[in-house]
mmCIF file of C-alpha atoms in Angstrom:
data_model
loop_
_atom_site.group_PDB
_atom_site.id
_atom_site.type_symbol
_atom_site.label_atom_id
_atom_site.label_comp_id
_atom_site.label_asym_id
_atom_site.label_seq_id
_atom_site.Cartn_x
_atom_site.Cartn_y
_atom_site.Cartn_z
ATOM 1 C CA VAL X 22 0.405 -0.068 -0.110
ATOM 2 C CA ARG X 23 2.526 2.543 0.890
ATOM 3 C CA PHE X 24 5.338 2.148 -1.930
ATOM 4 C CA VAL X 25 2.483 0.538 -4.965
ATOM 5 C CA THR X 26 -1.412 1.223 -4.558
ATOM 6 C CA ASP X 27 -4.135 1.447 -2.326
ATOM 7 C CA PRO X 28 -4.759 -1.920 -2.650
ATOM 8 C CA PRO X 29 -2.237 -3.671 -4.547
ATOM 9 C CA SER X 30 -2.533 -6.488 -6.163
ATOM 10 C CA ILE X 31 -3.325 -10.135 -4.135
ATOM 11 C CA ASP X 32 -0.609 -11.517 -6.213
ATOM 12 C CA PHE X 33 1.663 -8.879 -6.069
ATOM 13 C CA VAL X 34 1.370 -9.392 -1.509
ATOM 14 C CA ASP X 35 1.441 -12.929 -2.387
ATOM 15 C CA ARG X 36 5.081 -12.863 -4.328
ATOM 16 C CA ILE X 37 6.388 -10.319 -1.511
ATOM 17 C CA ALA X 38 5.001 -12.548 1.204
ATOM 18 C CA GLN X 39 7.036 -15.418 0.072
ATOM 19 C CA VAL X 40 10.249 -13.089 -0.091
ATOM 20 C CA TYR X 41 9.637 -12.280 3.843
ATOM 21 C CA LEU X 42 9.822 -16.152 4.034
ATOM 22 C CA ASP X 43 12.346 -17.570 2.000
ATOM 23 C CA ASN X 44 14.645 -14.621 3.349
ATOM 24 C CA ASP X 45 13.898 -16.055 7.143
ATOM 25 C CA THR X 46 11.855 -12.741 7.541
ATOM 26 C CA MET X 47 14.798 -9.532 6.851
ATOM 27 C CA ILE X 48 13.061 -6.668 5.703
ATOM 28 C CA GLY X 49 16.144 -5.869 3.722
ATOM 29 C CA PRO X 50 15.581 -8.930 0.980
ATOM 30 C CA VAL X 51 11.761 -7.481 0.309
ATOM 31 C CA LEU X 52 12.208 -4.358 -0.094
ATOM 32 C CA ARG X 53 14.442 -4.226 -2.553
ATOM 33 C CA TYR X 54 11.856 -7.598 -4.743
ATOM 34 C CA LEU X 55 9.728 -3.921 -3.867
ATOM 35 C CA LEU X 56 11.497 -1.588 -5.561
ATOM 36 C CA THR X 57 13.244 -3.786 -8.018
ATOM 37 C CA SER X 58 9.554 -5.025 -9.819
ATOM 38 C CA ALA X 59 7.192 -3.892 -11.964
ATOM 39 C CA ASP X 60 4.646 -3.467 -9.407
ATOM 40 C CA PHE X 61 6.386 -0.520 -8.299
ATOM 41 C CA ALA X 62 8.168 0.820 -11.580
ATOM 42 C CA GLY X 63 4.146 1.449 -12.650
ATOM 43 C CA SER X 64 2.935 3.101 -10.126
ATOM 44 C CA VAL X 65 3.674 6.594 -10.435
ATOM 45 C CA GLY X 66 0.380 8.486 -10.393
ATOM 46 C CA GLN X 67 -1.766 5.596 -8.872
ATOM 47 C CA LYS X 68 -0.651 7.132 -4.854
ATOM 48 C CA LEU X 69 -2.969 10.251 -3.771
ATOM 49 C CA ARG X 70 0.167 12.733 -2.395
ATOM 50 C CA THR X 71 -0.219 13.074 1.815
ATOM 51 C CA PRO X 72 -0.473 16.628 2.917
ATOM 52 C CA GLN X 73 2.993 16.247 4.161
ATOM 53 C CA GLU X 74 4.490 14.898 0.749
ATOM 54 C CA ASP X 75 1.797 17.461 -1.232
ATOM 55 C CA ILE X 76 3.503 20.611 0.816
ATOM 56 C CA TYR X 77 7.794 18.903 0.679
ATOM 57 C CA ALA X 78 7.303 18.188 -3.066
ATOM 58 C CA GLN X 79 5.848 22.364 -3.605
ATOM 59 C CA LEU X 80 8.874 23.505 -1.017
ATOM 60 C CA ARG X 81 11.898 21.379 -3.339
ATOM 61 C CA ALA X 82 9.996 22.078 -6.092
ATOM 62 C CA ILE X 83 10.214 26.239 -5.680
ATOM 63 C CA GLY X 84 13.579 25.745 -4.358
ATOM 64 C CA ILE X 85 12.933 26.446 -0.244
ATOM 65 C CA GLY X 86 15.487 24.363 1.320
ATOM 66 C CA ARG X 87 15.038 22.826 4.561
ATOM 67 C CA PRO X 88 13.523 25.128 7.462
ATOM 68 C CA THR X 89 17.076 26.177 10.199
ATOM 69 C CA GLY X 90 15.237 27.618 12.633
ATOM 70 C CA GLY X 91 13.331 26.515 16.004
ATOM 71 C CA GLU X 92 10.364 29.144 14.955
ATOM 72 C CA GLU X 93 10.262 27.957 10.877
ATOM 73 C CA LEU X 94 9.877 24.726 12.493
ATOM 74 C CA ARG X 95 6.969 25.384 13.771
ATOM 75 C CA GLN X 96 5.187 27.596 11.359
ATOM 76 C CA LEU X 97 5.547 24.781 8.916
ATOM 77 C CA TYR X 98 4.497 22.381 11.644
ATOM 78 C CA TRP X 99 0.899 24.428 11.798
ATOM 79 C CA ALA X 100 0.744 25.072 8.892
ATOM 80 C CA LEU X 101 0.652 21.356 8.219
ATOM 81 C CA SER X 102 -1.956 20.881 10.885
ATOM 82 C CA GLN X 103 -4.413 23.120 9.076
ATOM 83 C CA THR X 104 -3.605 19.692 6.580
ATOM 84 C CA GLY X 105 -4.691 17.243 9.552
ATOM 85 C CA HIS X 106 -1.268 16.327 8.526
ATOM 86 C CA ALA X 107 1.554 17.714 11.385
ATOM 87 C CA PRO X 108 3.837 15.553 12.364
ATOM 88 C CA LEU X 109 3.680 12.864 15.053
ATOM 89 C CA ASN X 110 -0.202 14.327 15.617
ATOM 90 C CA TRP X 111 -2.253 11.143 15.414
ATOM 91 C CA ALA X 112 -2.861 9.782 18.502
ATOM 92 C CA PRO X 113 -3.737 6.143 17.948
ATOM 93 C CA PRO X 114 -0.315 3.676 17.482
ATOM 94 C CA ASN X 115 -1.044 2.895 14.188
ATOM 95 C CA GLY X 116 0.171 5.538 12.687
ATOM 96 C CA PHE X 117 -1.476 7.941 9.639
ATOM 97 C CA PRO X 118 -3.595 6.505 7.685
ATOM 98 C CA ASP X 119 -2.305 5.946 4.182
ATOM 99 C CA THR X 120 -5.263 5.211 1.958
ATOM 100 C CA PRO X 121 -6.750 7.597 -0.277
ATOM 101 C CA ALA X 122 -10.298 7.442 1.368
ATOM 102 C CA HIS X 123 -8.506 9.801 4.539
ATOM 103 C CA TRP X 124 -7.228 12.389 2.564
ATOM 104 C CA ALA X 125 -9.364 13.182 -0.293
ATOM 105 C CA THR X 126 -11.419 15.158 1.318
ATOM 106 C CA PRO X 127 -13.541 18.492 0.795
ATOM 107 C CA THR X 128 -11.505 20.273 3.996
ATOM 108 C CA THR X 129 -7.878 18.448 3.379
ATOM 109 C CA ALA X 130 -7.785 20.167 -0.361
ATOM 110 C CA LEU X 131 -9.360 23.202 0.568
ATOM 111 C CA ALA X 132 -6.110 23.304 3.003
ATOM 112 C CA ARG X 133 -3.625 22.232 0.160
ATOM 113 C CA LEU X 134 -5.190 24.571 -1.783
ATOM 114 C CA SER X 135 -4.888 27.471 0.426
ATOM 115 C CA LEU X 136 -1.022 26.457 1.481
ATOM 116 C CA HIS X 137 0.155 26.342 -2.095
ATOM 117 C CA MET X 138 -0.975 29.919 -2.760
ATOM 118 C CA ASP X 139 0.403 30.851 0.982
ATOM 119 C CA ILE X 140 3.431 29.218 0.359
ATOM 120 C CA SER X 141 4.513 30.465 -3.693
ATOM 121 C CA GLY X 142 3.282 34.061 -3.019
ATOM 122 C CA GLY X 143 5.841 33.597 -0.140
ATOM 123 C CA TRP X 144 3.499 34.823 3.249
ATOM 124 C CA TRP X 145 3.257 32.252 5.033
ATOM 125 C CA PRO X 146 5.387 30.184 6.535
ATOM 126 C CA GLN X 147 8.042 32.893 7.045
ATOM 127 C CA LEU X 148 11.202 30.273 5.505
ATOM 128 C CA THR X 149 14.978 32.057 4.951
ATOM 129 C CA GLY X 150 14.971 29.697 2.454
ATOM 130 C CA TYR X 151 12.536 31.661 -0.096
ATOM 131 C CA PRO X 152 13.768 32.022 -3.968
ATOM 132 C CA LYS X 153 15.030 36.379 -3.552
ATOM 133 C CA ASN X 154 15.484 38.631 -6.782
ATOM 134 C CA ALA X 155 19.673 40.726 -6.993
ATOM 135 C CA ALA X 156 17.618 43.439 -5.025
ATOM 136 C CA GLY X 157 17.045 40.743 -2.054
ATOM 137 C CA THR X 158 12.928 40.367 -2.685
ATOM 138 C CA LYS X 159 11.288 37.669 -2.660
ATOM 139 C CA SER X 160 10.714 36.198 -5.941
ATOM 140 C CA LEU X 161 9.360 33.217 -8.065
ATOM 141 C CA GLY X 162 11.541 34.845 -11.168
ATOM 142 C CA GLY X 163 13.875 32.469 -11.144
ATOM 143 C CA LEU X 164 11.700 29.658 -12.479
ATOM 144 C CA LEU X 165 10.660 31.358 -15.457
ATOM 145 C CA PRO X 166 12.245 29.905 -19.101
ATOM 146 C CA SER X 167 15.373 32.062 -20.359
ATOM 147 C CA PRO X 168 14.065 33.226 -22.860
ATOM 148 C CA LEU X 169 10.069 34.101 -22.659
ATOM 149 C CA PRO X 170 8.099 31.708 -24.601
ATOM 150 C CA PRO X 171 6.360 33.787 -27.690
ATOM 151 C CA THR X 172 2.570 32.225 -25.723
ATOM 152 C CA HIS X 173 0.823 31.892 -22.336
ATOM 153 C CA GLY X 174 0.527 28.579 -23.533
ATOM 154 C CA ALA X 175 3.878 27.648 -23.892
ATOM 155 C CA LEU X 176 4.813 29.838 -20.590
ATOM 156 C CA VAL X 177 2.139 27.425 -18.567
ATOM 157 C CA GLN X 178 3.081 24.143 -20.119
ATOM 158 C CA ALA X 179 7.484 25.445 -19.477
ATOM 159 C CA MET X 180 6.130 26.042 -15.774
ATOM 160 C CA GLY X 181 4.287 22.523 -15.813
ATOM 161 C CA GLN X 182 7.122 21.179 -17.002
ATOM 162 C CA ARG X 183 9.455 23.099 -14.139
ATOM 163 C CA LEU X 184 7.358 22.159 -11.605
ATOM 164 C CA LEU X 185 5.471 19.048 -11.975
ATOM 165 C CA PHE X 186 8.281 17.409 -14.576
ATOM 166 C CA GLY X 187 5.731 16.752 -16.471
ATOM 167 C CA PRO X 188 3.910 17.687 -19.826
ATOM 168 C CA LEU X 189 0.191 19.517 -18.526
ATOM 169 C CA PRO X 190 -2.924 17.971 -20.462
ATOM 170 C CA ASP X 191 -4.223 20.076 -22.955
ATOM 171 C CA GLN X 192 -7.494 20.606 -19.914
ATOM 172 C CA VAL X 193 -5.360 21.458 -17.399
ATOM 173 C CA ARG X 194 -3.259 24.430 -19.513
ATOM 174 C CA ASP X 195 -6.894 25.766 -21.146
ATOM 175 C CA ALA X 196 -8.029 25.555 -17.152
ATOM 176 C CA VAL X 197 -5.157 27.600 -15.665
ATOM 177 C CA LEU X 198 -4.946 30.368 -18.596
ATOM 178 C CA GLY X 199 -8.555 30.664 -17.859
ATOM 179 C CA PHE X 200 -7.562 32.225 -14.833
ATOM 180 C CA PHE X 201 -6.018 34.489 -16.365
ATOM 181 C CA GLY X 202 -8.539 35.756 -19.104
ATOM 182 C CA ALA X 203 -6.044 34.015 -21.668
ATOM 183 C CA THR X 204 -5.745 31.544 -23.917
ATOM 184 C CA ALA X 205 -2.972 28.574 -25.021
ATOM 185 C CA GLY X 206 -2.234 31.362 -28.263
ATOM 186 C CA THR X 207 -1.974 34.824 -26.317
ATOM 187 C CA PRO X 208 0.973 36.108 -26.892
ATOM 188 C CA LEU X 209 3.030 36.751 -23.900
ATOM 189 C CA THR X 210 5.859 39.603 -23.757
ATOM 190 C CA ALA X 211 8.465 40.624 -20.521
ATOM 191 C CA SER X 212 5.346 42.625 -19.611
ATOM 192 C CA SER X 213 2.473 40.401 -18.587
ATOM 193 C CA GLN X 214 1.058 40.463 -15.938
ATOM 194 C CA ILE X 215 1.871 36.238 -15.769
ATOM 195 C CA VAL X 216 5.756 36.985 -15.139
ATOM 196 C CA GLY X 217 4.873 39.541 -12.509
ATOM 197 C CA TRP X 218 3.220 40.119 -10.106
ATOM 198 C CA GLN X 219 0.854 37.073 -10.800
ATOM 199 C CA LEU X 220 3.398 34.886 -11.119
ATOM 200 C CA PRO X 221 2.845 33.809 -7.369
ATOM 201 C CA TYR X 222 -0.778 33.003 -8.936
ATOM 202 C CA LEU X 223 -0.001 30.502 -11.815
ATOM 203 C CA VAL X 224 2.766 29.015 -9.501
ATOM 204 C CA ALA X 225 0.122 28.275 -6.594
ATOM 205 C CA LEU X 226 -2.272 26.857 -9.759
ATOM 206 C CA LEU X 227 0.083 24.676 -11.191
ATOM 207 C CA PHE X 228 0.367 23.287 -8.018
ATOM 208 C CA ASP X 229 -3.757 22.783 -7.169
ATOM 209 C CA SER X 230 -3.634 20.494 -10.459
ATOM 210 C CA PRO X 231 -4.170 16.862 -10.873
ATOM 211 C CA ALA X 232 -0.266 16.224 -11.453
ATOM 212 C CA HIS X 233 0.419 17.634 -8.395
ATOM 213 C CA THR X 234 -1.560 15.930 -6.473
ATOM 214 C CA VAL X 235 -0.446 11.893 -7.103
ATOM 215 C CA ARG X 236 2.832 10.363 -7.024
#
């Protein structure tokens, strides 16, 4: 369940169990078999990200390093608490649920969307690793492709590739562009708002997309 999907096939579970028994219950051979299996290789996009995975992936994609101070860690902890997934905050001894039914709720989704915007805008949590421009001001400008593509559609695709590591479906691209009142063919220049003050909104919307929701 943790490494492949919800639920894994019975055949795969049986094969894993046999490796476990054949190796006198040692975990190392089990993990080697699992991580080199076709089931694991084909698991991309099969698991809903937990809120922690969601936010950590966003921080890495933007280029924000690991929080270094106690205050930064406290802010990140409280940010995650809004999603119901603050570290060590699950009382029962079985640990946080690892199935989509628990995390795919309207409340959790709203908390994720809010944090995507808060983090993309550099508002909260306040992290010293947030990207800055040459003047020392918080800026996501370093994420933009250089040179800028000629159209809004090409920009969204380039940013999707940069942040989500894959091409966006046309329907996702068009949904993002609709927020800015643009189409795929709308010309893009250095003075376009989408690469200026609207850039954090573009970044947040990409993290709101289905491509970021799964791992």
